[in-house]
PDB file of C-alpha atoms in Angstrom:
ATOM      1  CA  ASP A1441      76.847  89.182 148.857  1.00 67.00           C
ATOM      2  CA  ALA A1442      74.474  87.887 145.533  1.00 78.00           C
ATOM      3  CA  GLY A1443      76.602  88.661 142.166  1.00 92.00           C
ATOM      4  CA  VAL A1444      74.929  89.904 138.415  1.00 96.00           C
ATOM      5  CA  THR A1445      71.556  88.546 138.112  1.00 96.00           C
ATOM      6  CA  GLN A1446      69.709  88.844 135.093  1.00 97.00           C
ATOM      7  CA  SER A1447      66.363  88.056 134.309  1.00 97.00           C
ATOM      8  CA  PRO A1448      64.663  86.218 133.015  1.00 97.00           C
ATOM      9  CA  THR A1449      66.207  83.892 132.391  1.00 96.00           C
ATOM     10  CA  HIS A1450      64.962  82.502 129.662  1.00 96.00           C
ATOM     11  CA  LEU A1451      62.616  83.894 127.262  1.00 96.00           C
ATOM     12  CA  ILE A1452      60.831  83.412 123.429  1.00 98.00           C
ATOM     13  CA  LYS A1453      59.293  86.176 120.977  1.00 98.00           C
ATOM     14  CA  THR A1454      58.471  86.170 117.635  1.00 98.00           C
ATOM     15  CA  ARG A1455      59.712  88.412 114.714  1.00 98.00           C
ATOM     16  CA  GLY A1456      59.059  92.561 114.768  1.00 98.00           C
ATOM     17  CA  GLN A1457      58.668  92.185 118.832  1.00 98.00           C
ATOM     18  CA  GLN A1458      59.949  93.960 121.759  1.00 98.00           C
ATOM     19  CA  VAL A1459      62.530  92.887 124.707  1.00 98.00           C
ATOM     20  CA  THR A1460      63.398  93.995 127.254  1.00 98.00           C
ATOM     21  CA  LEU A1461      66.072  92.010 129.721  1.00 98.00           C
ATOM     22  CA  ARG A1462      67.268  93.195 133.058  1.00 98.00           C
ATOM     23  CA  CYS A1463      70.621  93.460 135.277  1.00 98.00           C
ATOM     24  CA  SER A1464      70.819  93.701 138.527  1.00 98.00           C
ATOM     25  CA  PRO A1465      75.210  94.424 139.187  1.00 97.00           C
ATOM     26  CA  LYS A1466      76.934  93.131 141.681  1.00 95.00           C
ATOM     27  CA  SER A1467      77.000  94.888 145.272  1.00 94.00           C
ATOM     28  CA  GLY A1468      79.148  97.901 144.750  1.00 92.00           C
ATOM     29  CA  HIS A1469      79.566  98.457 141.525  1.00 94.00           C
ATOM     30  CA  ASP A1470      78.364 101.314 139.041  1.00 95.00           C
ATOM     31  CA  THR A1471      79.281 100.181 135.609  1.00 95.00           C
ATOM     32  CA  VAL A1472      77.098  97.693 133.445  1.00 96.00           C
ATOM     33  CA  SER A1473      77.982  95.946 130.392  1.00 96.00           C
ATOM     34  CA  TRP A1474      75.857  94.126 127.328  1.00 98.00           C
ATOM     35  CA  TYR A1475      77.309  90.929 125.761  1.00 98.00           C
ATOM     36  CA  GLN A1476      75.690  89.260 123.134  1.00 98.00           C
ATOM     37  CA  GLN A1477      77.197  85.340 122.604  1.00 96.00           C
ATOM     38  CA  ALA A1478      75.380  83.505 119.661  1.00 96.00           C
ATOM     39  CA  LEU A1479      75.203  80.144 119.636  1.00 93.00           C
ATOM     40  CA  GLY A1480      79.077  78.775 118.914  1.00 90.00           C
ATOM     41  CA  GLN A1481      80.397  82.068 119.077  1.00 93.00           C
ATOM     42  CA  GLY A1482      82.386  84.081 121.594  1.00 95.00           C
ATOM     43  CA  PRO A1483      80.229  87.354 123.630  1.00 97.00           C
ATOM     44  CA  GLN A1484      80.318  90.488 121.476  1.00 97.00           C
ATOM     45  CA  PHE A1485      80.035  93.710 123.241  1.00 96.00           C
ATOM     46  CA  ILE A1486      76.959  95.777 122.612  1.00 97.00           C
ATOM     47  CA  PHE A1487      77.375  98.662 125.394  1.00 96.00           C
ATOM     48  CA  GLN A1488      78.537  99.914 128.253  1.00 95.00           C
ATOM     49  CA  TYR A1489      77.008 102.228 130.719  1.00 96.00           C
ATOM     50  CA  TYR A1490      78.063 104.168 133.895  1.00 94.00           C
ATOM     51  CA  GLU A1491      76.964 106.989 135.623  1.00 94.00           C
ATOM     52  CA  GLU A1492      73.535 106.621 133.405  1.00 95.00           C
ATOM     53  CA  GLU A1493      74.721 107.383 130.367  1.00 96.00           C
ATOM     54  CA  GLU A1494      76.031 104.744 127.362  1.00 95.00           C
ATOM     55  CA  ARG A1495      79.740 104.982 127.524  1.00 93.00           C
ATOM     56  CA  GLN A1496      80.491 102.833 124.739  1.00 92.00           C
ATOM     57  CA  ARG A1497      79.116 100.631 122.069  1.00 94.00           C
ATOM     58  CA  GLY A1498      79.940  98.145 119.635  1.00 94.00           C
ATOM     59  CA  ASN A1499      78.679  97.362 116.127  1.00 95.00           C
ATOM     60  CA  PHE A1500      75.359  96.975 117.087  1.00 97.00           C
ATOM     61  CA  PRO A1501      72.290  98.502 115.450  1.00 97.00           C
ATOM     62  CA  ASP A1502      69.941 100.784 116.766  1.00 97.00           C
ATOM     63  CA  ARG A1503      67.598  98.577 117.451  1.00 98.00           C
ATOM     64  CA  PHE A1504      69.601  97.886 120.291  1.00 98.00           C
ATOM     65  CA  SER A1505      68.814 100.729 123.493  1.00 98.00           C
ATOM     66  CA  GLY A1506      69.188 100.204 126.680  1.00 97.00           C
ATOM     67  CA  HIS A1507      69.092 102.224 130.461  1.00 97.00           C
ATOM     68  CA  GLN A1508      70.614 102.455 133.506  1.00 98.00           C
ATOM     69  CA  PHE A1509      68.707 103.440 136.577  1.00 98.00           C
ATOM     70  CA  PRO A1510      70.059 105.526 139.757  1.00 97.00           C
ATOM     71  CA  ASN A1511      70.698 102.479 141.305  1.00 96.00           C
ATOM     72  CA  TYR A1512      72.891 100.806 138.810  1.00 97.00           C
ATOM     73  CA  SER A1513      70.580  98.458 137.247  1.00 98.00           C
ATOM     74  CA  SER A1514      70.299  98.627 133.687  1.00 98.00           C
ATOM     75  CA  GLU A1515      67.738  97.307 130.999  1.00 98.00           C
ATOM     76  CA  LEU A1516      68.709  96.476 127.140  1.00 98.00           C
ATOM     77  CA  ASN A1517      65.568  96.944 124.852  1.00 98.00           C
ATOM     78  CA  VAL A1518      65.881  95.245 121.218  1.00 98.00           C
ATOM     79  CA  ASN A1519      63.295  96.416 118.901  1.00 98.00           C
ATOM     80  CA  ALA A1520      61.680  94.655 115.710  1.00 98.00           C
ATOM     81  CA  LEU A1521      63.128  91.632 116.264  1.00 98.00           C
ATOM     82  CA  LEU A1522      65.212  89.523 113.851  1.00 98.00           C
ATOM     83  CA  LEU A1523      65.725  85.847 113.735  1.00 98.00           C
ATOM     84  CA  GLY A1524      69.517  86.438 114.027  1.00 97.00           C
ATOM     85  CA  ASP A1525      69.515  88.331 117.198  1.00 98.00           C
ATOM     86  CA  SER A1526      68.434  84.796 119.078  1.00 98.00           C
ATOM     87  CA  ALA A1527      71.258  84.134 121.800  1.00 97.00           C
ATOM     88  CA  LEU A1528      72.240  84.393 125.120  1.00 96.00           C
ATOM     89  CA  TYR A1529      72.798  87.777 126.777  1.00 98.00           C
ATOM     90  CA  LEU A1530      74.893  88.331 129.165  1.00 97.00           C
ATOM     91  CA  CYS A1531      75.741  91.534 131.527  1.00 97.00           C
ATOM     92  CA  ALA A1532      78.543  92.416 132.754  1.00 96.00           C
ATOM     93  CA  SER A1533      79.091  94.744 135.992  1.00 95.00           C
ATOM     94  CA  SER A1534      82.498  96.483 137.653  1.00 93.00           C
ATOM     95  CA  TRP A1535      83.420  99.129 139.550  1.00 91.00           C
ATOM     96  CA  GLY A1536      84.337 102.057 137.240  1.00 85.00           C
ATOM     97  CA  LEU A1537      85.096 102.275 133.911  1.00 80.00           C
ATOM     98  CA  ALA A1538      88.705 101.288 134.315  1.00 80.00           C
ATOM     99  CA  SER A1539      90.886  98.556 131.746  1.00 75.00           C
ATOM    100  CA  THR A1540      92.194  97.248 134.779  1.00 77.00           C
ATOM    101  CA  TYR A1541      88.755  96.911 136.522  1.00 80.00           C
ATOM    102  CA  GLU A1542      87.512  93.213 136.447  1.00 86.00           C
ATOM    103  CA  GLN A1543      83.928  92.566 134.902  1.00 90.00           C
ATOM    104  CA  TYR A1544      81.618  90.244 136.513  1.00 93.00           C
ATOM    105  CA  PHE A1545      79.548  88.671 134.232  1.00 95.00           C
ATOM    106  CA  GLY A1546      75.731  87.556 135.177  1.00 95.00           C
ATOM    107  CA  PRO A1547      74.028  83.601 134.332  1.00 94.00           C
ATOM    108  CA  GLY A1548      72.800  85.368 131.160  1.00 96.00           C
ATOM    109  CA  THR A1549      69.392  85.669 129.334  1.00 97.00           C
ATOM    110  CA  ARG A1550      68.952  83.416 126.547  1.00 97.00           C
ATOM    111  CA  LEU A1551      66.688  84.798 123.945  1.00 98.00           C
ATOM    112  CA  THR A1552      65.061  83.216 121.009  1.00 98.00           C
ATOM    113  CA  VAL A1553      62.829  84.537 118.652  1.00 98.00           C
ATOM    114  CA  THR A1554      60.712  82.445 115.900  1.00 98.00           C
TER     115      THR A1554
ATOM    116  CA  ALA B 522      91.963  95.817 113.749  1.00 77.00           C
ATOM    117  CA  GLN B 523      91.311  94.201 116.970  1.00 87.00           C
ATOM    118  CA  SER B 524      90.823  90.408 117.300  1.00 93.00           C
ATOM    119  CA  VAL B 525      91.093  87.138 119.505  1.00 96.00           C
ATOM    120  CA  THR B 526      91.787  83.932 117.745  1.00 97.00           C
ATOM    121  CA  GLN B 527      91.920  81.168 119.777  1.00 98.00           C
ATOM    122  CA  PRO B 528      92.521  78.102 117.068  1.00 97.00           C
ATOM    123  CA  ASP B 529      91.191  74.878 118.863  1.00 96.00           C
ATOM    124  CA  ILE B 530      87.118  74.746 118.269  1.00 96.00           C
ATOM    125  CA  HIS B 531      87.394  71.535 120.541  1.00 97.00           C
ATOM    126  CA  ILE B 532      89.671  69.662 122.228  1.00 97.00           C
ATOM    127  CA  THR B 533      90.045  66.558 124.157  1.00 97.00           C
ATOM    128  CA  VAL B 534      92.087  65.704 126.750  1.00 97.00           C
ATOM    129  CA  SER B 535      92.187  62.411 129.377  1.00 97.00           C
ATOM    130  CA  GLU B 536      92.106  63.141 132.713  1.00 97.00           C
ATOM    131  CA  GLY B 537      95.129  63.894 134.867  1.00 97.00           C
ATOM    132  CA  ALA B 538      97.035  64.884 131.051  1.00 98.00           C
ATOM    133  CA  SER B 539      98.261  67.678 130.486  1.00 98.00           C
ATOM    134  CA  LEU B 540      96.510  71.015 128.790  1.00 97.00           C
ATOM    135  CA  GLU B 541      97.415  73.688 126.822  1.00 98.00           C
ATOM    136  CA  LEU B 542      95.037  75.806 125.472  1.00 98.00           C
ATOM    137  CA  ARG B 543      96.098  78.439 122.162  1.00 98.00           C
ATOM    138  CA  CYS B 544      95.052  82.388 122.045  1.00 98.00           C
ATOM    139  CA  ASN B 545      96.702  84.598 119.712  1.00 97.00           C
ATOM    140  CA  TYR B 546      95.362  88.282 119.675  1.00 96.00           C
ATOM    141  CA  SER B 547      95.593  91.728 117.373  1.00 93.00           C
ATOM    142  CA  TYR B 548      95.586  94.813 119.861  1.00 88.00           C
ATOM    143  CA  GLY B 549      96.972  98.237 118.293  1.00 80.00           C
ATOM    144  CA  ALA B 550      98.245  99.375 122.045  1.00 79.00           C
ATOM    145  CA  THR B 551      98.883  98.023 125.043  1.00 81.00           C
ATOM    146  CA  PRO B 552      97.118  94.764 125.591  1.00 89.00           C
ATOM    147  CA  TYR B 553      95.151  93.315 129.008  1.00 92.00           C
ATOM    148  CA  LEU B 554      94.907  89.954 128.160  1.00 94.00           C
ATOM    149  CA  PHE B 555      91.938  87.262 129.679  1.00 95.00           C
ATOM    150  CA  TRP B 556      91.191  84.120 130.083  1.00 97.00           C
ATOM    151  CA  TYR B 557      87.032  82.775 131.307  1.00 97.00           C
ATOM    152  CA  VAL B 558      85.619  79.656 131.016  1.00 97.00           C
ATOM    153  CA  GLN B 559      81.937  78.950 130.754  1.00 96.00           C
ATOM    154  CA  SER B 560      80.299  76.219 132.210  1.00 92.00           C
ATOM    155  CA  PRO B 561      76.408  74.780 130.767  1.00 84.00           C
ATOM    156  CA  GLY B 562      74.028  77.426 132.426  1.00 76.00           C
ATOM    157  CA  GLN B 563      76.751  79.338 134.158  1.00 80.00           C
ATOM    158  CA  GLY B 564      77.579  83.075 133.276  1.00 85.00           C
ATOM    159  CA  LEU B 565      81.641  83.765 132.365  1.00 93.00           C
ATOM    160  CA  GLN B 566      84.161  83.526 135.204  1.00 94.00           C
ATOM    161  CA  LEU B 567      87.456  84.829 135.294  1.00 95.00           C
ATOM    162  CA  LEU B 568      90.727  82.072 135.284  1.00 97.00           C
ATOM    163  CA  LEU B 569      92.844  84.704 134.816  1.00 96.00           C
ATOM    164  CA  LYS B 570      94.595  88.091 133.712  1.00 94.00           C
ATOM    165  CA  TYR B 571      97.669  90.102 132.776  1.00 94.00           C
ATOM    166  CA  PHE B 572      98.154  93.373 133.154  1.00 90.00           C
ATOM    167  CA  SER B 573     102.032  93.881 133.115  1.00 86.00           C
ATOM    168  CA  GLY B 574     104.973  92.392 134.806  1.00 87.00           C
ATOM    169  CA  ASP B 575     105.732  89.180 134.549  1.00 88.00           C
ATOM    170  CA  THR B 576     105.024  86.918 132.172  1.00 92.00           C
ATOM    171  CA  LEU B 577     103.509  84.196 133.529  1.00 96.00           C
ATOM    172  CA  VAL B 578     100.293  84.434 135.474  1.00 97.00           C
ATOM    173  CA  GLN B 579      98.954  82.194 137.672  1.00 97.00           C
ATOM    174  CA  GLY B 580      95.174  81.648 137.910  1.00 97.00           C
ATOM    175  CA  ILE B 581      92.345  79.975 140.218  1.00 96.00           C
ATOM    176  CA  LYS B 582      91.762  75.927 139.874  1.00 95.00           C
ATOM    177  CA  GLY B 583      95.820  75.300 138.773  1.00 97.00           C
ATOM    178  CA  PHE B 584      95.652  77.500 135.689  1.00 98.00           C
ATOM    179  CA  GLU B 585      98.430  79.335 134.396  1.00 98.00           C
ATOM    180  CA  ALA B 586      99.458  81.290 130.691  1.00 98.00           C
ATOM    181  CA  GLU B 587     102.221  83.383 129.622  1.00 97.00           C
ATOM    182  CA  PHE B 588     102.049  86.284 127.878  1.00 95.00           C
ATOM    183  CA  LYS B 589     104.679  86.034 124.614  1.00 95.00           C
ATOM    184  CA  ARG B 590     104.886  89.858 122.863  1.00 92.00           C
ATOM    185  CA  SER B 591     106.901  88.754 120.028  1.00 92.00           C
ATOM    186  CA  GLN B 592     104.430  86.142 118.795  1.00 94.00           C
ATOM    187  CA  SER B 593     101.485  87.554 119.860  1.00 94.00           C
ATOM    188  CA  SER B 594      99.988  84.841 121.924  1.00 96.00           C
ATOM    189  CA  PHE B 595      98.291  84.117 125.320  1.00 97.00           C
ATOM    190  CA  ASN B 596      98.264  80.349 126.047  1.00 98.00           C
ATOM    191  CA  LEU B 597      96.097  79.074 129.022  1.00 98.00           C
ATOM    192  CA  ARG B 598      98.033  76.037 130.420  1.00 98.00           C
ATOM    193  CA  LYS B 599      97.385  73.243 133.511  1.00 98.00           C
ATOM    194  CA  PRO B 600      99.444  70.403 134.215  1.00 97.00           C
ATOM    195  CA  SER B 601      96.962  67.819 134.839  1.00 98.00           C
ATOM    196  CA  VAL B 602      93.505  68.418 134.234  1.00 98.00           C
ATOM    197  CA  HIS B 603      90.079  67.367 136.164  1.00 97.00           C
ATOM    198  CA  TRP B 604      86.969  65.659 134.521  1.00 96.00           C
ATOM    199  CA  SER B 605      85.361  69.125 135.967  1.00 95.00           C
ATOM    200  CA  ASP B 606      87.266  71.344 133.647  1.00 97.00           C
ATOM    201  CA  ALA B 607      85.227  70.385 130.598  1.00 97.00           C
ATOM    202  CA  ALA B 608      83.788  73.571 129.889  1.00 97.00           C
ATOM    203  CA  GLU B 609      84.055  76.143 127.346  1.00 97.00           C
ATOM    204  CA  TYR B 610      87.132  78.438 127.066  1.00 98.00           C
ATOM    205  CA  PHE B 611      87.470  81.999 125.982  1.00 98.00           C
ATOM    206  CA  CYS B 612      90.540  84.208 125.651  1.00 98.00           C
ATOM    207  CA  ALA B 613      89.823  88.058 125.382  1.00 96.00           C
ATOM    208  CA  VAL B 614      91.520  91.281 124.758  1.00 94.00           C
ATOM    209  CA  GLY B 615      91.012  94.594 126.552  1.00 90.00           C
ATOM    210  CA  GLY B 616      92.875  97.971 127.389  1.00 81.00           C
ATOM    211  CA  GLY B 617      92.265 101.856 126.068  1.00 76.00           C
ATOM    212  CA  ALA B 618      89.476 103.983 128.339  1.00 76.00           C
ATOM    213  CA  THR B 619      87.609 101.255 129.690  1.00 77.00           C
ATOM    214  CA  ASN B 620      87.323  97.722 130.574  1.00 82.00           C
ATOM    215  CA  LYS B 621      85.108  96.333 126.806  1.00 89.00           C
ATOM    216  CA  LEU B 622      86.061  92.836 126.305  1.00 93.00           C
ATOM    217  CA  ILE B 623      86.893  91.710 122.877  1.00 94.00           C
ATOM    218  CA  PHE B 624      86.701  87.840 123.013  1.00 97.00           C
ATOM    219  CA  GLY B 625      87.987  84.676 120.461  1.00 97.00           C
ATOM    220  CA  THR B 626      84.923  82.129 119.377  1.00 97.00           C
ATOM    221  CA  GLY B 627      86.453  79.665 122.236  1.00 97.00           C
ATOM    222  CA  THR B 628      87.698  76.122 123.003  1.00 98.00           C
ATOM    223  CA  LEU B 629      85.130  73.879 123.907  1.00 97.00           C
ATOM    224  CA  LEU B 630      87.042  71.079 126.592  1.00 98.00           C
ATOM    225  CA  ALA B 631      86.074  67.179 126.730  1.00 97.00           C
ATOM    226  CA  VAL B 632      88.153  65.477 129.413  1.00 97.00           C
ATOM    227  CA  GLN B 633      87.551  61.792 128.783  1.00 96.00           C
ATOM    228  CA  PRO B 634      87.912  59.350 131.841  1.00 91.00           C
TER     229      PRO B 634
END
């Protein structure tokens, strides 16, 4: 049983560009959350998708957007990249939204903005 | 405001010694508390969680944590550390309508032979 997978593993972008990160949830999971982990910091919640809708959003600008597909996979899009967007982006999946449902994390995508 | 504080940025212990990592939280409602471990190049792995009931919870890899409501703390402990425990440890709090998590800044554990 594959766990949460993310692609690509690493990527380098230039300021002002746009990037798309992808996540496939663990088998049987229907909820995907995205977190940003800057160097030396803990993960910060970006947003969460369930039934193809954004259900909750953290304190991130509109440059950060997402999508969930009918097969529950998800994309994170970041427009007009800033140097400060350089971070590890983590995807987590769970079976449902409830607080008691454990989240399983993927290995992350390391984004470097130059 | 909801937050998690991990006062120790970096801790070094000798192999075989005991370990305690501190975590304090601020949360308006009944908190659900978690400890995760992150090894280099890896995602976060759940060590243990507390929702309710017995305030001493057991996790994987020989870890345990104690919830103390009066101190708003959820400290992680292990009686005897192994070299493979070297990693970064994150405390997180959740609850409410969804399973969104608020993480602390982490504690980096080094293990000396």
